[in-house]
Amino acid sequence: MTAPLDVSGTELEAAPEAVLAGAQGKAIQGRSLGQIAWMRLKRDKVALTGAGVVIFLILVAVFAPLIVGWLGHPPNDFNQDLISSETLAPKDGTGIGWDHLFGVEPVNGRDLFSRIVYGARISLLIAFLATLLSVAIGTILGVMAGYLGGWVDSVISKAMDVFLAFPLLVFAIALAGIVPDSAFGLSGDALRVSLLVFIIGFFNWPYIGRIMRGQTLSLREREFIDAARSLGARGPYIIFREMLPNLMAPILIYATLLIPTNIVFEAALSFLGVGVRPPTATWGGMLSDAVRFYTIPHFMFFPGMAIFITVLAFNLLGDGLRDALDPRAR
Amino acid sequence: MVTYIIRRLIWGVVMLAIVSMTTFAIFFLVPRLAGATSDSLAARYVGRTANAEQVKIAAERLGFNDPLIVQYGRFAKGIVVGADYNYGPGVERCPAPCLGYSFLTRLPVWPDLLTRLPVTISLALGAAVIWLIAGVATGVVSALRRGSFFDRASMSIALAGVSLPIFFTGIVSLVLFSYGRPFAITAPGGSFTPFFTNPVQWAYSLLLPWITLAFLYAAGYARLTRSGMLETMNEDYIRTARAKGLTERVVVFKHGLRGALTPILTIFGLDLGLLMGGAVLTESTFSLPGIGKYAIDAITSQDLPKVMGVVLVTAFFVVLANLVVDLLYAVVDPRVRLT
Amino acid sequence: MKRKTTLGVTALGAVLALGLSACGGGGAATPSQSGSAPAGGGAKAEFNAALTQVFNPSDKKGGILKFANAGDWDSLDPADTYYGYSWNFIRLYGRSLVMFKPAPGKESTQLVPDLAETLGVPSDDAKTWTYKLRAGVKFEDGTPITSKDVKYGVLRSLDKEVFPDGYTYFNDTLDLPKDYKGPYKSKGVNTDKAIETPDDQTIVFHLKQAYSGFDYFAQLPATIPVPEAKDTGAKYKEHVISSGPYKFDKNEIGKGFNLVRNDQWDAASDPNRKALPDGYEVTTNVNADDIDNRLLSGDLHVDIAGTGAQPATLGRVLTDPALKANTDNPTITRLWYTSINGNVKPLDNLDCRKAVEYAADKVAYQTAYGGEFSGGQIATSLLPPGIPGHQDINPYPAGADNHGDVTKAKEALTACGQPNGFETNISYRAERPKEKATAEALQQSLAKVGIKLTLKPFPQADYFALYAGKPGYAKDNKLGLAVNGWGADWPDGYGFLQQMVDSRVIRETGGSSNISVRDPEVDKLLDQASLETDVAKREPIWGQIDQKVMDDAYILPGIWAKSLLIRGKGVTNVFYSEATGMYDYLSMGLQ
């Protein structure tokens, strides 16, 4: 994360602890911010649990076909022999058993376990890509605003104000609703996923942008930037070589904290029926189906818990990262 | 102070103009990029017996053939002086502020929004009071007893709270407390009673949505307050205050909380502003006939003028809330000078 | 014979009940517990008790009946409403020339005069129909209702630009001046050659060609009188001027409205309406599950949409005998089906369409719509059993267990030249979970023979106007299958079939419900039937049409709908009306 050549804030940040360690009679050892952060994170059991769950979820999403191949049934296959034709509920109430780990859906008897596993793919994919987009736009514009100042700053800041005044959800639903089934050279799931990534990512950048602007503003006044400037460094060099490494910590923190927001956002859009098209499984979509069958609670429980656990894990990890990388921000 | 307010008001109007222009442009352009023509847009407003020629005439009369700028100009003019829509049996008047006219229901949007605002405002304000009190109180106690059981328990609950989507908690709470249960505490389901008609019934029908919504926000506010308090309590001026021999109560509430409250106020303003423009998920989960439900219903029937109206009203509340927050800043934080 | 006995018992029960309530007069009117016999019980609280007889009959006046609607009304304007429940409810504030008899079961399909003194008097060639209005009928403002108000009501309904939701029966059959566009646009045009009003009490309709069933048209809400002076065009729905026993008090479109008594209504002029409650309170856009729960708890009296219990409620109601005893489970005159679009390749080939018919899993179709009780009965052809002319035919048997016949389907595919199947799209209304489930079910069952379906949801509001119902769009976007449904406008072959299979209702600009049946032979049969004045000769023709459309394989019949209706607590005079396919809303009262 931190370049060895980096003579800037890293050492400054590290200095007090290094001195303290030295005072206790140990050999003085230079540690980078990354190392310190990693040490702090290692001690934070809660954050590590979060990280573990996140890694687990990513593996589940990546290897969904394999997992379902071993433990489940194809996510879109019907098992109507398990369903009562009168009440539409699974005949034994849930259908939970070795064959169907999480039971089956009412009406069509699709395997809930494999739909949850496949749902993780859509959820994580959209959340990650959308976060990437927000972070990219937010960082570029935020740093520009903070570093360049003047009219650039005021234009970008005002733009952020405007974006924050948009009723994001209403706008997203309306937009996702009016885009037809094939457009911009894409169709089907690919179009829906790109569309959702764009909508979620594009409207969330001001949150990252504001933080980046603030960070850049404070960095700009620091001595090491002045030093670099007096040595003849130009704007791009200062931004990319001096500032960006110092912004990596906040970027990482807020990206981690934005992912859960985006997961909920995607779930909300699917819940409201403008997400990825059926029969592709999404957690929000399953939840919205489950509402009609609230008397069959396991149907609602599993997608709800999937969203909850995923969001919680990312939040725990994000909090942990913040504590580790930026101890003053507690 | 006065010039500051005037400047902010002007900027607010500019901002609304930008929001409306962007929204208008997007709703104008996206369907067209996706292949809609002015005729296909008009086709849904002319009824089943219309032939192609009648559709063309209707598209012309509804102004769908005009360029984007002209259509936006008409819309903007309508907000200021009202507009006439040449529609059906005669010209329909849409008086100022004409935030659009629905060709589907043949009604101006603004009166619709007015009848729904009380619902949304009741929901937002009630929930805001609950979450502000509960969130800030929890945060303060947690910060003062850092590391205690209360701190850990409440922060865990808060973390769970921010991780639970409202459309999940909403349904769970409906199933547990409302749907045909013996201890049904509320019967929302579109049955909103205005405050002035029957305050008890009003509160009763909103209780469940309030608590559900407040739970989500309170969790976030508790976390914010706690971290804010921890930070301010370490500031030098708090040490000074203690050194002066002030009681702990005064130190915490007069000095500590004041400092911690400032960032919360900013976020509170933005949150409340956005909620005033319609708590989309809460209102649709509890079928409350507010602005958010209106927006969802409008989107379902592809009634874009209504969506435009909601977007503008929401933006208005956000701008207003920001202004109020900035003014309150000066009151709460003596370091802030308005220039 | 059996039926008669039941009726006898009912009457006796009613007498007993009257006696009982007289004795218990003055006691607190507590709502009866579900399961136990209600205080006014003419029929015992049991499953299907209100299907063929009046449940809980009473003449007690007073109270406010509470209705709720999960969706929004299409329109309250008599010229613009096309929902069955709305036609049922509109009789509370409007009187058309003729109406369906407010009586239980089969009797409800009888037409009786309402605003008119008698049913229509046809000329010998059935091209001219004359009605005489009752004397002394007034609007809510006290002005007497004349035949001119009826004529005006019909004429304004012709303007489909102002009233896009309504039917086009009058547009299609009245002998109107050329290019007549309704009273708003064609002001002052003489329309006497279509509708004559020789005096204030008489109205005469002239048709382009003979139509033997004109009384069915005369019961349409468009014949409800509208005072021209008070007509506000598209805004009239905000305050419809009442001619019935109730009038609008408060009306917030999108949220709800309430009705109060209309003091200008005279019971003496109206043998059909009881007008028991003091008013009605209607809430719209209410969560559907909430409606069921409030119905069961007694907070609400009627789920106005009349489409039955939600899936979540099924498990609760069907497994609890006490709750089940307060429900009725009629088969209604509605077919849920899937249109097979012959304009989309390779479905232009009859054998490819047949492959779809054979491969479809009918049980999955039924389950998608709600199973045996709230979904319906598996349909093997178009005409529901309740429509005269229905015959039991099954041209494409879906295998022994109704899960689809893979062998026959593969044979058909081979005959069509697509032995490995083909790819096409299936459209459905995005807001309808049952249609989504149907599309998913068909996707599953057709995949077994190699027919790959891609799901295409479209917004309900524009489904027919812009997407599935617009021939150009459907063809360009290869919407080979379209999930669809049709309920009879009235329980008669014409009312059921005409809008569904007549190829002449298809318009290039979109909007028709028929989106796949294009067969000149079928059109010819329809014309033949509507000219036939002899009922005995007419009814078999409906059966022929059914057979022909099935042979063409333009329609994949899914199920004949059933609904599980919940009787509200404390509601009197509950009975199922076959004409409307739901409870009758005119006679209900409160205990």
mmCIF file of N, CA and C in Angstrom, chain C residues 148-197:
data_model
loop_
_atom_site.group_PDB
_atom_site.id
_atom_site.type_symbol
_atom_site.label_atom_id
_atom_site.label_comp_id
_atom_site.label_asym_id
_atom_site.label_seq_id
_atom_site.Cartn_x
_atom_site.Cartn_y
_atom_site.Cartn_z
ATOM 1 N N LYS C 148 -83.009 12.352 -22.422
ATOM 2 C CA LYS C 148 -81.897 13.099 -23.012
ATOM 3 C C LYS C 148 -80.627 12.917 -22.179
ATOM 4 N N ASP C 149 -80.792 12.786 -20.862
ATOM 5 C CA ASP C 149 -79.634 12.560 -20.000
ATOM 6 C C ASP C 149 -79.006 11.191 -20.274
ATOM 7 N N VAL C 150 -79.880 10.212 -20.565
ATOM 8 C CA VAL C 150 -79.375 8.883 -20.888
ATOM 9 C C VAL C 150 -78.628 8.942 -22.214
ATOM 10 N N LYS C 151 -79.247 9.604 -23.183
ATOM 11 C CA LYS C 151 -78.625 9.727 -24.503
ATOM 12 C C LYS C 151 -77.271 10.423 -24.376
ATOM 13 N N TYR C 152 -77.242 11.499 -23.588
ATOM 14 C CA TYR C 152 -75.987 12.234 -23.433
ATOM 15 C C TYR C 152 -74.915 11.336 -22.806
ATOM 16 N N GLY C 153 -75.319 10.547 -21.815
ATOM 17 C CA GLY C 153 -74.371 9.636 -21.169
ATOM 18 C C GLY C 153 -73.754 8.666 -22.162
ATOM 19 N N VAL C 154 -74.600 8.121 -23.054
ATOM 20 C CA VAL C 154 -74.084 7.178 -24.041
ATOM 21 C C VAL C 154 -73.175 7.898 -25.035
ATOM 22 N N LEU C 155 -73.621 9.067 -25.499
ATOM 23 C CA LEU C 155 -72.837 9.777 -26.518
ATOM 24 C C LEU C 155 -71.447 10.155 -26.008
ATOM 25 N N ARG C 156 -71.392 10.656 -24.765
ATOM 26 C CA ARG C 156 -70.077 11.079 -24.277
ATOM 27 C C ARG C 156 -69.145 9.883 -24.105
ATOM 28 N N SER C 157 -69.728 8.710 -23.842
ATOM 29 C CA SER C 157 -68.881 7.532 -23.658
ATOM 30 C C SER C 157 -68.213 7.117 -24.969
ATOM 31 N N LEU C 158 -68.691 7.679 -26.090
ATOM 32 C CA LEU C 158 -68.112 7.296 -27.376
ATOM 33 C C LEU C 158 -66.729 7.906 -27.577
ATOM 34 N N ASP C 159 -66.430 8.981 -26.827
ATOM 35 C CA ASP C 159 -65.160 9.674 -27.016
ATOM 36 C C ASP C 159 -64.058 8.914 -26.277
ATOM 37 N N LYS C 160 -63.369 8.053 -27.003
ATOM 38 C CA LYS C 160 -62.377 7.188 -26.348
ATOM 39 C C LYS C 160 -61.074 7.929 -26.053
ATOM 40 N N GLU C 161 -60.988 9.141 -26.547
ATOM 41 C CA GLU C 161 -59.801 9.909 -26.209
ATOM 42 C C GLU C 161 -59.943 10.454 -24.792
ATOM 43 N N VAL C 162 -61.157 10.853 -24.463
ATOM 44 C CA VAL C 162 -61.408 11.348 -23.109
ATOM 45 C C VAL C 162 -61.613 10.181 -22.144
ATOM 46 N N PHE C 163 -62.230 9.120 -22.626
ATOM 47 C CA PHE C 163 -62.516 7.971 -21.762
ATOM 48 C C PHE C 163 -61.865 6.711 -22.332
ATOM 49 N N PRO C 164 -60.568 6.603 -22.197
ATOM 50 C CA PRO C 164 -59.864 5.517 -22.891
ATOM 51 C C PRO C 164 -60.103 4.134 -22.292
ATOM 52 N N ASP C 165 -60.569 4.062 -21.041
ATOM 53 C CA ASP C 165 -60.644 2.757 -20.391
ATOM 54 C C ASP C 165 -61.842 1.922 -20.834
ATOM 55 N N GLY C 166 -62.881 2.584 -21.256
ATOM 56 C CA GLY C 166 -64.146 1.872 -21.467
ATOM 57 C C GLY C 166 -64.156 0.978 -22.699
ATOM 58 N N TYR C 167 -65.298 0.307 -22.858
ATOM 59 C CA TYR C 167 -65.549 -0.607 -23.961
ATOM 60 C C TYR C 167 -65.954 0.186 -25.189
ATOM 61 N N THR C 168 -66.067 -0.501 -26.331
ATOM 62 C CA THR C 168 -66.422 0.204 -27.561
ATOM 63 C C THR C 168 -67.687 -0.370 -28.188
ATOM 64 N N TYR C 169 -68.492 -1.045 -27.393
ATOM 65 C CA TYR C 169 -69.693 -1.686 -27.963
ATOM 66 C C TYR C 169 -70.594 -0.683 -28.673
ATOM 67 N N PHE C 170 -70.825 0.463 -28.034
ATOM 68 C CA PHE C 170 -71.719 1.443 -28.659
ATOM 69 C C PHE C 170 -71.064 2.068 -29.892
ATOM 70 N N ASN C 171 -69.749 2.318 -29.821
ATOM 71 C CA ASN C 171 -69.059 2.852 -30.994
ATOM 72 C C ASN C 171 -69.244 1.920 -32.180
ATOM 73 N N ASP C 172 -69.176 0.600 -31.884
ATOM 74 C CA ASP C 172 -69.177 -0.372 -32.962
ATOM 75 C C ASP C 172 -70.563 -0.658 -33.526
ATOM 76 N N THR C 173 -71.612 -0.501 -32.709
ATOM 77 C CA THR C 173 -72.918 -0.976 -33.173
ATOM 78 C C THR C 173 -73.916 0.127 -33.499
ATOM 79 N N LEU C 174 -73.820 1.302 -32.866
ATOM 80 C CA LEU C 174 -74.821 2.342 -33.119
ATOM 81 C C LEU C 174 -74.662 2.907 -34.530
ATOM 82 N N ASP C 175 -75.776 3.293 -35.113
ATOM 83 C CA ASP C 175 -75.753 3.835 -36.470
ATOM 84 C C ASP C 175 -75.433 5.329 -36.409
ATOM 85 N N LEU C 176 -74.163 5.630 -36.099
ATOM 86 C CA LEU C 176 -73.765 7.021 -35.860
ATOM 87 C C LEU C 176 -73.446 7.733 -37.154
ATOM 88 N N PRO C 177 -73.568 9.090 -37.169
ATOM 89 C CA PRO C 177 -73.131 9.833 -38.356
ATOM 90 C C PRO C 177 -71.644 9.554 -38.595
ATOM 91 N N LYS C 178 -71.240 9.621 -39.826
ATOM 92 C CA LYS C 178 -69.846 9.322 -40.159
ATOM 93 C C LYS C 178 -68.917 10.294 -39.422
ATOM 94 N N ASP C 179 -67.812 9.765 -38.915
ATOM 95 C CA ASP C 179 -66.812 10.571 -38.216
ATOM 96 C C ASP C 179 -67.332 11.243 -36.952
ATOM 97 N N TYR C 180 -68.369 10.712 -36.382
ATOM 98 C CA TYR C 180 -68.860 11.293 -35.140
ATOM 99 C C TYR C 180 -67.882 10.984 -34.013
ATOM 100 N N LYS C 181 -67.493 12.018 -33.245
ATOM 101 C CA LYS C 181 -66.445 11.834 -32.243
ATOM 102 C C LYS C 181 -66.920 12.122 -30.824
ATOM 103 N N GLY C 182 -68.214 12.112 -30.627
ATOM 104 C CA GLY C 182 -68.705 12.383 -29.277
ATOM 105 C C GLY C 182 -69.086 13.844 -29.121
ATOM 106 N N PRO C 183 -69.851 14.151 -28.072
ATOM 107 C CA PRO C 183 -70.437 15.489 -27.938
ATOM 108 C C PRO C 183 -69.411 16.599 -27.697
ATOM 109 N N TYR C 184 -68.201 16.253 -27.260
ATOM 110 C CA TYR C 184 -67.223 17.311 -27.003
ATOM 111 C C TYR C 184 -66.635 17.853 -28.290
ATOM 112 N N LYS C 185 -66.271 16.928 -29.187
ATOM 113 C CA LYS C 185 -65.589 17.361 -30.415
ATOM 114 C C LYS C 185 -66.576 17.592 -31.554
ATOM 115 N N SER C 186 -67.640 16.775 -31.619
ATOM 116 C CA SER C 186 -68.624 16.955 -32.686
ATOM 117 C C SER C 186 -69.831 17.681 -32.108
ATOM 118 N N LYS C 187 -69.616 18.904 -31.673
ATOM 119 C CA LYS C 187 -70.703 19.676 -31.049
ATOM 120 C C LYS C 187 -71.805 19.959 -32.056
ATOM 121 N N GLY C 188 -73.029 19.796 -31.612
ATOM 122 C CA GLY C 188 -74.157 20.184 -32.454
ATOM 123 C C GLY C 188 -74.473 19.228 -33.593
ATOM 124 N N VAL C 189 -73.727 18.156 -33.733
ATOM 125 C CA VAL C 189 -74.030 17.209 -34.792
ATOM 126 C C VAL C 189 -75.318 16.459 -34.418
ATOM 127 N N ASN C 190 -76.209 16.328 -35.368
ATOM 128 C CA ASN C 190 -77.462 15.635 -35.089
ATOM 129 C C ASN C 190 -77.235 14.131 -35.042
ATOM 130 N N THR C 191 -77.555 13.539 -33.893
ATOM 131 C CA THR C 191 -77.293 12.110 -33.718
ATOM 132 C C THR C 191 -78.586 11.317 -33.643
ATOM 133 N N ASP C 192 -79.682 11.927 -34.093
ATOM 134 C CA ASP C 192 -80.980 11.254 -33.960
ATOM 135 C C ASP C 192 -81.057 9.948 -34.741
ATOM 136 N N LYS C 193 -80.232 9.814 -35.779
ATOM 137 C CA LYS C 193 -80.308 8.554 -36.511
ATOM 138 C C LYS C 193 -79.704 7.399 -35.708
ATOM 139 N N ALA C 194 -78.913 7.718 -34.670
ATOM 140 C CA ALA C 194 -78.367 6.671 -33.794
ATOM 141 C C ALA C 194 -79.216 6.504 -32.533
ATOM 142 N N ILE C 195 -79.491 7.624 -31.845
ATOM 143 C CA ILE C 195 -80.316 7.578 -30.637
ATOM 144 C C ILE C 195 -81.377 8.668 -30.733
ATOM 145 N N GLU C 196 -82.621 8.273 -30.594
ATOM 146 C CA GLU C 196 -83.733 9.219 -30.677
ATOM 147 C C GLU C 196 -84.343 9.389 -29.302
ATOM 148 N N THR C 197 -84.774 10.614 -29.000
ATOM 149 C CA THR C 197 -85.522 10.821 -27.762
ATOM 150 C C THR C 197 -86.811 11.556 -28.095
#
